[in-house]
Coordinates of C-alpha atoms in Angstrom, one line a residue:
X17 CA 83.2 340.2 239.5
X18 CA 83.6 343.0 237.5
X19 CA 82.1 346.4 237.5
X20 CA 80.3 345.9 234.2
X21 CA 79.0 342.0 235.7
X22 CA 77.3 343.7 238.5
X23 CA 75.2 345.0 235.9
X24 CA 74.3 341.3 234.2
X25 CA 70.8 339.6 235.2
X26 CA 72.6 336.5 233.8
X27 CA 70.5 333.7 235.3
X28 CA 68.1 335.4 236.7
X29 CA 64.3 335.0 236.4
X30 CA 61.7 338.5 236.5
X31 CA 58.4 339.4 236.5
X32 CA 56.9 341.8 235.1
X33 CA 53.3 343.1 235.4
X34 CA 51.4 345.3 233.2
X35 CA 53.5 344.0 230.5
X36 CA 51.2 344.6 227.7
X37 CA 52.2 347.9 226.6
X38 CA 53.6 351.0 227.5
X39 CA 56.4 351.0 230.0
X40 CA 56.0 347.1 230.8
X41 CA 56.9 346.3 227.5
X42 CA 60.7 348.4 227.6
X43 CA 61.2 346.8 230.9
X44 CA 60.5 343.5 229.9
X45 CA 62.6 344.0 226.8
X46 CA 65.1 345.7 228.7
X47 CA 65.4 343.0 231.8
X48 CA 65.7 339.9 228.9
X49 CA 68.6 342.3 226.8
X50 CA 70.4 342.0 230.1
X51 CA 70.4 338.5 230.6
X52 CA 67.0 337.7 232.5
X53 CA 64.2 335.8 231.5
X54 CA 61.2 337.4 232.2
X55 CA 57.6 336.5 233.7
X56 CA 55.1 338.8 232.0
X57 CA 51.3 339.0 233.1
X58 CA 48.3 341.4 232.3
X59 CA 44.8 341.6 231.8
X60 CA 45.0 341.9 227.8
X61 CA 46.1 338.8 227.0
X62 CA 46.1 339.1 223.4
X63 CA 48.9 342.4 223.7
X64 CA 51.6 340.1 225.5
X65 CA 52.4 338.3 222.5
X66 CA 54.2 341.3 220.9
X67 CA 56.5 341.6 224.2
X68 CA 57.0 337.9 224.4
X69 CA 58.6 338.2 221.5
X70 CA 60.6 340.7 222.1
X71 CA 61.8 339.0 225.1
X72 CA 62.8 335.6 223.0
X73 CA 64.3 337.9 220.2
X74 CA 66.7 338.6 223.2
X75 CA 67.2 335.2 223.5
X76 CA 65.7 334.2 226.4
X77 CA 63.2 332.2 227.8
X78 CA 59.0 333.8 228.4
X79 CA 56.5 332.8 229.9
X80 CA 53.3 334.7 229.4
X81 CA 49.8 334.6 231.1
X82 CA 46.8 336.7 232.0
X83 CA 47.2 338.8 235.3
X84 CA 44.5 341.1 237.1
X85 CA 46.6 342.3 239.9
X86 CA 43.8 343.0 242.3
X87 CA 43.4 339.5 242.5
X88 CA 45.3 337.9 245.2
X89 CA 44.4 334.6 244.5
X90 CA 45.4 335.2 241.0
X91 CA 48.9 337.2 242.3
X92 CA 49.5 333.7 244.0
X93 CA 48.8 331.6 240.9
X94 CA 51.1 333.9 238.6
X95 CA 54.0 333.9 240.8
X96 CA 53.7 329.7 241.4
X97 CA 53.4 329.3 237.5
X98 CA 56.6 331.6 236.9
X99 CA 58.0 329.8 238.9
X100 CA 57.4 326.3 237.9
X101 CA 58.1 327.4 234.0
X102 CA 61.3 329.5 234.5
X103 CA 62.8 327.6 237.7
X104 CA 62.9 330.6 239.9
X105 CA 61.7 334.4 240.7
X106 CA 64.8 337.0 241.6
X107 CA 63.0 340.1 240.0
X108 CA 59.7 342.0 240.3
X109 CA 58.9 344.7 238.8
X110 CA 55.1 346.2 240.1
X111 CA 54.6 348.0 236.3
X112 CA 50.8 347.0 236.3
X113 CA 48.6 350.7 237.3
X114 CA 45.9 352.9 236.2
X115 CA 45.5 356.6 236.2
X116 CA 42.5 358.8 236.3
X117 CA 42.0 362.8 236.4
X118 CA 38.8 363.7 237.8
X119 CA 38.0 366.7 240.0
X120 CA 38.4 366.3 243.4
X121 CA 34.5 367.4 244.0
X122 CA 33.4 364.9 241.5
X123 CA 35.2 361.9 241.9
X124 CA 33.1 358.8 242.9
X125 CA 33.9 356.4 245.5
X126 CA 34.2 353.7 242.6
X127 CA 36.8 355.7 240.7
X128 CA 38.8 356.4 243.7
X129 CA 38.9 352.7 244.8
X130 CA 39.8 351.3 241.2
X131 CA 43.3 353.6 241.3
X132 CA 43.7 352.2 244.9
X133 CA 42.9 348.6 244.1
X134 CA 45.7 348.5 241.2
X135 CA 47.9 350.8 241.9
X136 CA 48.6 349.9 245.8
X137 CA 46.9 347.0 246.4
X138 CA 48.3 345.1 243.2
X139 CA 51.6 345.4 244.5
X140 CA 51.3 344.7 247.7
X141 CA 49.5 341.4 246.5
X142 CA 52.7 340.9 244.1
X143 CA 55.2 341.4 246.4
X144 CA 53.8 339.3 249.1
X145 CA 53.4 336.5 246.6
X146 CA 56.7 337.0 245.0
X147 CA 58.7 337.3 248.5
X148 CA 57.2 333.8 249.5
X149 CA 59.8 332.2 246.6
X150 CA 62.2 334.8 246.1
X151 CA 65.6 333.5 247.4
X152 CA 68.0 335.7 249.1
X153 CA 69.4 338.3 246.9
X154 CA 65.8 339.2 245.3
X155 CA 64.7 342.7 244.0
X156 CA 61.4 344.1 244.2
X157 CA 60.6 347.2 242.3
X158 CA 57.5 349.2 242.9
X159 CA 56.7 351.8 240.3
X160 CA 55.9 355.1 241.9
X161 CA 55.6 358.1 240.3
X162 CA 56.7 362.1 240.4
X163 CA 53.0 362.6 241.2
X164 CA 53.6 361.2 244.3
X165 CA 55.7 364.0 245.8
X166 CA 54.6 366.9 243.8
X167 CA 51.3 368.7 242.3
X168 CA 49.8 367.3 238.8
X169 CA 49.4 369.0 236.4
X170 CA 45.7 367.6 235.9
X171 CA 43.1 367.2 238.8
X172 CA 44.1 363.4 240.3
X173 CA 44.1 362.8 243.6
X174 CA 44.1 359.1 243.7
X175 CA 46.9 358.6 241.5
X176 CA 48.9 361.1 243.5
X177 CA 47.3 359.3 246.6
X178 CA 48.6 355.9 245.0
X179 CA 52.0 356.9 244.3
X180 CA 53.0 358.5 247.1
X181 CA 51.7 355.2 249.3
X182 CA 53.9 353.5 247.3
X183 CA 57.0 355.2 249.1
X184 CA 55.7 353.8 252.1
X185 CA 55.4 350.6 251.0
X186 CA 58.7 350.1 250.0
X187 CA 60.6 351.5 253.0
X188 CA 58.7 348.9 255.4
X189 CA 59.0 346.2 253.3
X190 CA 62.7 346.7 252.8
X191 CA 63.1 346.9 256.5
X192 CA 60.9 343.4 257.1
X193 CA 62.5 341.7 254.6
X194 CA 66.1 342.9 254.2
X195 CA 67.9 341.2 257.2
X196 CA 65.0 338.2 257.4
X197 CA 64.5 337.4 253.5
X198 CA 67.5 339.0 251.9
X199 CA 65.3 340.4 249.7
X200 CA 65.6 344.4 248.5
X201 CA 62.8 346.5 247.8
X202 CA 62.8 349.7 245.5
X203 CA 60.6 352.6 244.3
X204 CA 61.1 353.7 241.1
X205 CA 59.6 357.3 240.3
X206 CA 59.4 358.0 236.7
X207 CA 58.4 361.8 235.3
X208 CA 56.7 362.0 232.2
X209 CA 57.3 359.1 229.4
X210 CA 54.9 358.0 226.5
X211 CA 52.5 355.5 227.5
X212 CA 48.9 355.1 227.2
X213 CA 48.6 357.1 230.1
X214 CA 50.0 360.2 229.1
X215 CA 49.2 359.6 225.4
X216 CA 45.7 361.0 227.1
X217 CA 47.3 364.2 228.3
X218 CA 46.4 367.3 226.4
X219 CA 48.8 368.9 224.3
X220 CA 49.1 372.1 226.1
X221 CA 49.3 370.3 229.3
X222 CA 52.0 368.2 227.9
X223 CA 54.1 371.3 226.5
X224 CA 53.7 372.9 230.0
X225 CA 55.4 369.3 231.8
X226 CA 58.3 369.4 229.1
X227 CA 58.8 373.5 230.4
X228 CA 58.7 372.3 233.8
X229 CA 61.6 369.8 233.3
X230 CA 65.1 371.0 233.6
X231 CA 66.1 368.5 230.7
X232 CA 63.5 370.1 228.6
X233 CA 61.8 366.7 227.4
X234 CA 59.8 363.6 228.1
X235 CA 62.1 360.8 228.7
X236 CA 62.6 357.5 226.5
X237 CA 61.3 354.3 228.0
X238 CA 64.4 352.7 227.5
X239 CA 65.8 355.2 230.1
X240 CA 63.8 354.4 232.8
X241 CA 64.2 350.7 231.7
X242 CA 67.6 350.7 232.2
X243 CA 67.5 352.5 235.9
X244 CA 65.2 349.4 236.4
X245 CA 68.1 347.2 235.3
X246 CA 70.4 349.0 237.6
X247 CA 68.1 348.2 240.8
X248 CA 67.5 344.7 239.5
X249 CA 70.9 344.0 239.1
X250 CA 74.1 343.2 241.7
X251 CA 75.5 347.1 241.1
X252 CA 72.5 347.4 243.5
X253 CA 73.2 345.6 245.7
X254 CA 73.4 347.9 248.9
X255 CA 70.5 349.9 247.6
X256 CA 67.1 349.0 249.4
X257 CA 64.0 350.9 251.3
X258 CA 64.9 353.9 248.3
X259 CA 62.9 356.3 246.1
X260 CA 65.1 356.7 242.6
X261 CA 63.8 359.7 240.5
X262 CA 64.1 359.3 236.4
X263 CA 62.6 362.4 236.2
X264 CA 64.9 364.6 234.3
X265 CA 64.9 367.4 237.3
X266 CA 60.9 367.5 238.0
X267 CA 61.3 366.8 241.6
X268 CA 64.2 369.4 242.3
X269 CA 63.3 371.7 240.4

């Protein structure tokens, strides 16, 4: 195998969630472009046309279908229909979350739990229903955040709370599954991309994030995509249990 094979998803089957807009839709994109077809599930329906059809532009094979992620009977019934249409599952990629930014002093027990119940519970109810199929040589990638391991820049303590719980996640999973399964499990911690989420970011926050990053920008989704690709793919394939920043210097600086 070459160098530039490792990097092929060739016959290989993902899943994305969230896949609606936003990030899901570059990684979906993104995973298909390098050879996958791709899974793609999330609770507005009517928005996964536009990324099916991206995918099959690609030229591969989609199969879409509603997912609420805090679900885990519905987790179960995703994965098994993904399956059962696409032959296989080698790829998750935990996209689906939600992020809030209230006051630490204000923030209702409802509010708190709805972060907790997508962003951490939703993957752990992915990843155990994608790990039941998975054959050896799967990837799980959970999608963490800067916010995990540094301050916001806006009052949310349950997204940071989510994000950083993600980190421990993935290092026991990886260790329960590595030797036993065969299966890898990543984080992958984006900075500051356009999405819904930070679409709702003010503009003076947003021009103090961009100061704050050594690289002086936010990043493209297609760059985070394509460090998605990388941990998907076989040039991975001794990387399990880590955090990968796509931050451009957040974290270190």
């Amino acid at each position: 195998m070459s160098i530039l094979d490792r990097f092929k998803l060739d016959g290989k089957v993902a899943i994305v969630t969230g896949a609606s807009s936003g990030l899901g839709v570059a990684f979906a994109q993104a995973l298909a472009e390098a050879g996958a077809d791709v899974a793609i599930g999330a609770r507005r329906v009517d928005r996964l046309e536009e990324t099916k059809a991206l995918v099959e532009a690609a030229g591969r094979r989609c199969y879409s279908a509603p997912l609420d992620v805090t679900d885990p009977d519905r987790c179960r019934d995703f994965v098994t229909e993904a399956h059962e249409a696409l032959g296989r599952v080698d790829i998750l990629l935990n996209n689906a979350g939600v992020g809030t930014a209230y006051p630490a002093s204000k923030e209702t027990p409802e509010q708190f739990k709805q972060v907790i119940d997508v962003n951490v519970q939703g993957v752990y109810w992915m990843a155990q229903a994608a790990g039941a199929v998975m054959e050896r040589g799967g990837a799980i990638i959970n999608l963490g955040s800067v916010l995990g391991e540094m301050h916001g820049f806006l009052p949310q303590a349950a997204y940071s709370a989510s994000k950083a719980a993600l980190v421990g996640l993935t290092r026991d999973l990886s260790h329960q599954w590595a030797g036993r399964k065969g299966i890898r499990v990543m984080c992958l911690e984006p900075g500051f991309f356009p999405s819904e989420m930070s679409d709702e970011i003010p503009d003076m926050v947003a021009e103090g994030v961009k100061q704050f990053t050594p690289l002086g920008r936010f990043g493209d989704p297609m760059e985070l995509a394509a460090a998605a690709v990388f941990l998907a793919s076989d040039a991975a394939s001794y990387v399990t249990g880590s955090t990968l920043k796509c931050d451009g210097g957040m974290v270190g600086h």
